[in-house]
């Protein structure tokens, strides 16, 4: 697969790279970022990888520029991969009304089944299958995978882990959209990408998936108590109730005074990186 390196910067002894490639799954060119810690330069290195999924309106750049994850990733010997949040391009349909919470920047990490979205909006297959295959072929990356994300990306991380027992060794999320079947962002996205049959939505809803999870991979979730989206969109109480009912291990940390921003993520990202590193080393 042809990879076009768009930029390279040295960071904490390692290298941050932005790369463009053509995605067969999405039918368009995609850009992702990868942070290679100093250990990646060692002969024969095969390092664990954390896949980070960003939220609505974001690209690969938000996390890499704002989260401050590189210092700890360099210390832990952890590769970080941050894909874009949706397919993009002139041939990829966006929201017909130009809204920010659907279409470009809002792929929701599902496989769309409805036209015109089904041609390109298959972010789930891209994140779970196509991108890891590329990363493990092109970089000194092992198949020891963790997954994390924020908001819409927190939803994506939890769904990817719950639907794929054994594929990931660790999972975490910041302010995830925990119950998309029951919130405006989720209802808008799922109804358009998947159709009006709400039974089909259950395969993309963390609270529904927990009850049938094939493994009990521990969930680490941080949520700011001053998050403006907390009650209407994120619903951590539903996540807590679903995990409790299923006996699924969940560490849900409600952080007083923190909002939905990257100031919040940067404050606790080291905890999440250590959480992943412990699981990925085992």
Coordinates of C-alpha atoms in Angstrom, one line a residue:
X1 CA 0.0 0.0 0.0
X2 CA 1.4 3.4 -1.0
X3 CA 1.9 5.8 1.9
X4 CA 2.5 9.5 1.4
X5 CA 4.2 11.2 4.3
X6 CA 2.8 14.7 4.8
X7 CA 4.9 15.8 7.7
X8 CA 7.4 14.5 10.3
X9 CA 8.3 16.1 13.6
X10 CA 10.7 14.8 16.3
X11 CA 9.0 14.6 19.7
X12 CA 10.4 13.3 23.0
X13 CA 13.0 11.3 21.1
X14 CA 10.5 9.7 18.8
X15 CA 8.7 10.8 15.6
X16 CA 5.2 12.1 14.9
X17 CA 4.2 11.5 11.3
X18 CA 1.0 12.5 9.3
X19 CA 0.4 10.1 6.4
X20 CA -2.1 9.9 3.6
X21 CA -3.2 6.7 1.9
X22 CA -6.0 5.3 -0.2
X23 CA -8.6 3.4 1.8
X24 CA -10.3 0.6 -0.2
X25 CA -12.9 0.2 2.6
X26 CA -13.9 3.9 2.6
X27 CA -13.4 4.5 -1.1
X28 CA -11.4 7.7 -0.6
X29 CA -8.0 9.0 0.5
X30 CA -7.5 9.1 4.3
X31 CA -5.0 10.8 6.6
X32 CA -3.8 9.3 9.9
X33 CA -1.2 10.3 12.4
X34 CA 1.3 7.9 14.1
X35 CA 3.6 8.6 17.0
X36 CA 6.6 6.3 17.0
X37 CA 8.4 6.4 20.4
X38 CA 12.3 6.1 20.6
X39 CA 12.1 2.3 21.1
X40 CA 10.7 1.9 17.6
X41 CA 14.2 2.6 16.2
X42 CA 15.6 -0.5 17.9
X43 CA 16.5 -3.4 15.7
X44 CA 13.7 -6.0 15.7
X45 CA 11.3 -3.8 17.7
X46 CA 7.6 -4.7 17.6
X47 CA 5.8 -2.3 19.9
X48 CA 2.2 -2.3 21.2
X49 CA -0.2 0.2 19.6
X50 CA -2.9 2.4 21.1
X51 CA -5.5 3.4 18.6
X52 CA -7.1 6.8 19.5
X53 CA -10.5 7.7 18.1
X54 CA -11.5 11.4 18.2
X55 CA -14.8 13.1 18.5
X56 CA -17.2 15.1 16.4
X57 CA -15.6 17.7 14.0
X58 CA -12.1 16.4 14.8
X59 CA -9.3 15.1 12.6
X60 CA -6.1 13.2 13.5
X61 CA -4.5 16.5 14.5
X62 CA -6.6 17.4 17.6
X63 CA -5.3 14.6 19.8
X64 CA -1.7 14.7 18.6
X65 CA -1.4 18.4 19.1
X66 CA -3.5 19.0 22.3
X67 CA -3.5 15.8 24.5
X68 CA 0.2 15.9 25.4
X69 CA 0.5 12.1 25.1
X70 CA 3.9 11.9 23.5
X71 CA 6.0 12.3 26.6
X72 CA 4.4 9.3 28.4
X73 CA 4.1 7.2 25.2
X74 CA 7.9 7.7 24.7
X75 CA 8.5 6.6 28.3
X76 CA 6.2 3.5 28.0
X77 CA 7.3 2.5 24.5
X78 CA 3.8 2.8 23.1
X79 CA 2.9 3.6 19.5
X80 CA -0.1 5.9 19.1
X81 CA -2.2 5.9 15.9
X82 CA -4.9 8.6 15.4
X83 CA -7.1 8.2 12.3
X84 CA -9.5 10.8 11.0
X85 CA -13.1 10.7 12.2
X86 CA -14.8 10.1 8.9
X87 CA -14.3 9.7 5.1
X88 CA -13.7 13.0 3.3
X89 CA -13.5 14.3 -0.2
X90 CA -15.5 15.8 -3.0
X91 CA -17.1 12.4 -3.8
X92 CA -18.0 11.7 -0.2
X93 CA -21.5 13.1 0.8
X94 CA -21.7 15.3 3.9
X95 CA -24.6 16.6 5.8
X96 CA -27.1 18.1 3.2
X97 CA -27.7 21.1 5.6
X98 CA -24.1 21.6 6.4
X99 CA -24.5 20.6 10.1
X100 CA -21.4 19.8 12.1
X101 CA -22.8 16.7 13.9
X102 CA -23.3 14.5 10.8
X103 CA -21.3 13.5 7.7
X104 CA -17.7 14.8 7.3
X105 CA -16.1 14.7 10.7
X106 CA -18.9 12.6 12.2
X107 CA -18.6 9.1 10.9
X108 CA -19.6 7.7 14.3
X109 CA -17.4 4.6 13.8
X110 CA -20.3 2.5 12.3
X111 CA -20.7 0.6 9.0
X112 CA -23.5 2.5 7.2
X113 CA -26.2 0.5 5.5
X114 CA -28.3 3.3 4.0
X115 CA -27.7 5.2 0.7
X116 CA -25.9 7.4 0.1
X117 CA -23.8 6.8 3.2
X118 CA -23.1 3.1 2.7
X119 CA -20.6 3.6 -0.1
X120 CA -18.1 5.5 2.1
X121 CA -19.1 5.5 5.7
X122 CA -17.6 2.3 7.0
X123 CA -15.4 3.7 9.7
X124 CA -15.8 0.6 11.9
X125 CA -14.2 -1.7 9.3
X126 CA -11.5 0.9 8.7
X127 CA -10.6 1.2 12.3
X128 CA -10.9 -2.5 13.3
X129 CA -9.5 -4.1 10.2
X130 CA -7.9 -2.0 7.4
X131 CA -5.9 0.5 9.4
X132 CA -4.4 -2.0 11.9
X133 CA -3.3 -4.2 9.0
X134 CA -1.6 -1.2 7.4
X135 CA 0.1 -0.2 10.6
X136 CA 1.3 -3.7 11.4
X137 CA 2.8 -4.0 7.9
X138 CA 4.4 -0.6 7.6
X139 CA 5.7 0.1 11.1
X140 CA 7.4 -1.8 13.9
X141 CA 4.0 -2.5 15.4
X142 CA 2.8 -5.7 17.0
X143 CA -0.7 -7.1 17.2
X144 CA -0.9 -6.1 20.9
X145 CA -3.7 -3.4 20.5
X146 CA -5.4 -1.0 22.8
X147 CA -8.2 1.4 21.9
X148 CA -9.3 4.7 23.4
X149 CA -11.2 7.8 22.3
X150 CA -13.2 10.9 23.3
X151 CA -16.9 11.6 23.0
X152 CA -18.0 10.1 19.6
X153 CA -14.6 8.4 19.6
X154 CA -15.1 7.1 23.1
X155 CA -18.3 5.5 21.8
X156 CA -16.3 4.1 18.9
X157 CA -13.6 2.7 21.2
X158 CA -16.0 1.0 23.5
X159 CA -18.1 -0.5 20.6
X160 CA -15.0 -1.7 18.8
X161 CA -13.7 -3.5 21.9
X162 CA -17.0 -5.0 22.9
X163 CA -17.8 -6.3 19.4
X164 CA -14.4 -7.9 19.0
X165 CA -13.4 -10.1 21.9
X166 CA -9.7 -10.9 21.9
X167 CA -8.8 -8.3 19.3
X168 CA -7.9 -5.6 21.9
X169 CA -6.1 -6.1 25.2
X170 CA -7.2 -2.8 26.7
X171 CA -9.9 -0.1 26.3
X172 CA -10.7 3.3 27.8
X173 CA -12.7 6.4 27.0
X174 CA -13.1 10.1 27.8
X175 CA -16.6 11.4 28.0
X176 CA -18.0 8.7 25.6
X177 CA -21.4 8.9 24.0
X178 CA -22.4 5.9 26.1
X179 CA -26.0 5.3 25.0
X180 CA -26.4 6.7 21.4
X181 CA -29.8 5.1 21.0
X182 CA -31.1 7.5 23.6
X183 CA -29.4 10.8 22.8
X184 CA -29.8 13.4 20.0
X185 CA -26.4 13.0 18.5
X186 CA -26.7 9.2 18.3
X187 CA -30.3 9.2 17.1
X188 CA -29.5 11.6 14.2
X189 CA -26.4 9.6 13.1
X190 CA -27.8 6.1 13.6
X191 CA -31.1 6.8 11.9
X192 CA -29.3 8.1 8.8
X193 CA -26.5 5.7 8.6
X194 CA -28.5 2.6 9.6
X195 CA -32.1 3.4 8.9
X196 CA -35.1 3.7 11.2
X197 CA -35.2 0.2 12.6
X198 CA -33.9 0.8 16.1
X199 CA -33.2 -2.9 16.5
X200 CA -30.3 -2.5 14.2
X201 CA -28.9 0.3 16.3
X202 CA -28.3 -2.0 19.3
X203 CA -25.1 -3.4 17.6
X204 CA -23.6 0.1 17.9
X205 CA -24.7 1.0 21.4
X206 CA -22.3 0.4 24.3
X207 CA -25.1 0.0 26.9
X208 CA -26.8 -2.7 24.7
X209 CA -23.5 -4.5 23.9
X210 CA -22.3 -4.8 27.4
X211 CA -25.1 -7.3 28.2
X212 CA -23.9 -9.7 25.5
X213 CA -20.1 -9.0 25.6
X214 CA -18.0 -12.1 24.8
X215 CA -15.3 -11.0 27.2
X216 CA -15.1 -8.8 30.3
X217 CA -12.3 -6.4 29.2
X218 CA -12.1 -3.8 32.0
X219 CA -13.4 -0.4 31.0
X220 CA -11.7 2.8 32.2
X221 CA -13.9 5.9 31.6
X222 CA -13.2 9.5 32.7
X223 CA -16.1 12.0 32.6
X224 CA -16.0 15.7 33.6
X225 CA -18.8 16.8 35.8
X226 CA -18.8 20.3 34.3
X227 CA -19.2 18.8 30.8
X228 CA -22.0 20.8 29.0
X229 CA -23.0 17.6 27.1
X230 CA -23.2 15.4 30.2
X231 CA -26.9 15.0 30.7
X232 CA -28.3 15.1 27.2
X233 CA -25.7 13.4 25.1
X234 CA -23.2 11.4 27.2
X235 CA -25.3 9.6 29.8
X236 CA -22.6 8.0 32.0
X237 CA -25.3 6.9 34.4
X238 CA -26.7 4.6 31.7
X239 CA -23.2 3.1 31.2
X240 CA -22.8 2.5 34.9
X241 CA -26.2 0.9 35.1
X242 CA -25.5 -1.4 32.2
X243 CA -22.1 -2.5 33.5
X244 CA -23.5 -3.1 36.9
X245 CA -26.4 -5.2 35.6
X246 CA -24.0 -7.3 33.4
X247 CA -21.2 -7.6 36.0
X248 CA -18.8 -5.9 33.6
X249 CA -15.7 -4.3 35.2
X250 CA -16.0 -0.5 34.9
X251 CA -13.9 2.2 36.5
X252 CA -16.0 5.3 36.0
X253 CA -14.3 8.4 37.3
X254 CA -16.4 11.6 37.6
X255 CA -14.0 14.5 37.6
X256 CA -15.3 17.6 39.4
X257 CA -14.9 20.9 37.4
X258 CA -13.7 19.4 34.2
X259 CA -15.5 20.0 30.9
X260 CA -15.5 18.3 27.4
X261 CA -12.3 19.9 26.1
X262 CA -8.8 18.8 25.5
X263 CA -7.8 20.5 28.8
X264 CA -9.7 17.7 30.4
X265 CA -8.1 15.0 28.2
X266 CA -4.6 16.3 28.8
X267 CA -5.2 16.3 32.6
X268 CA -5.8 12.5 32.7
X269 CA -4.2 11.1 29.5
X270 CA -1.2 9.8 31.5
X271 CA -3.5 7.6 33.6
X272 CA -5.0 6.1 30.5
X273 CA -1.7 5.5 28.8
X274 CA -0.4 3.6 31.9
X275 CA -3.7 1.7 31.9
X276 CA -3.1 0.5 28.4
X277 CA 0.6 -0.1 28.8
X278 CA 0.0 -2.4 31.7
X279 CA -2.5 -4.5 29.7
X280 CA -0.4 -4.4 26.5
X281 CA 2.7 -5.6 28.3
X282 CA 1.0 -8.7 29.8

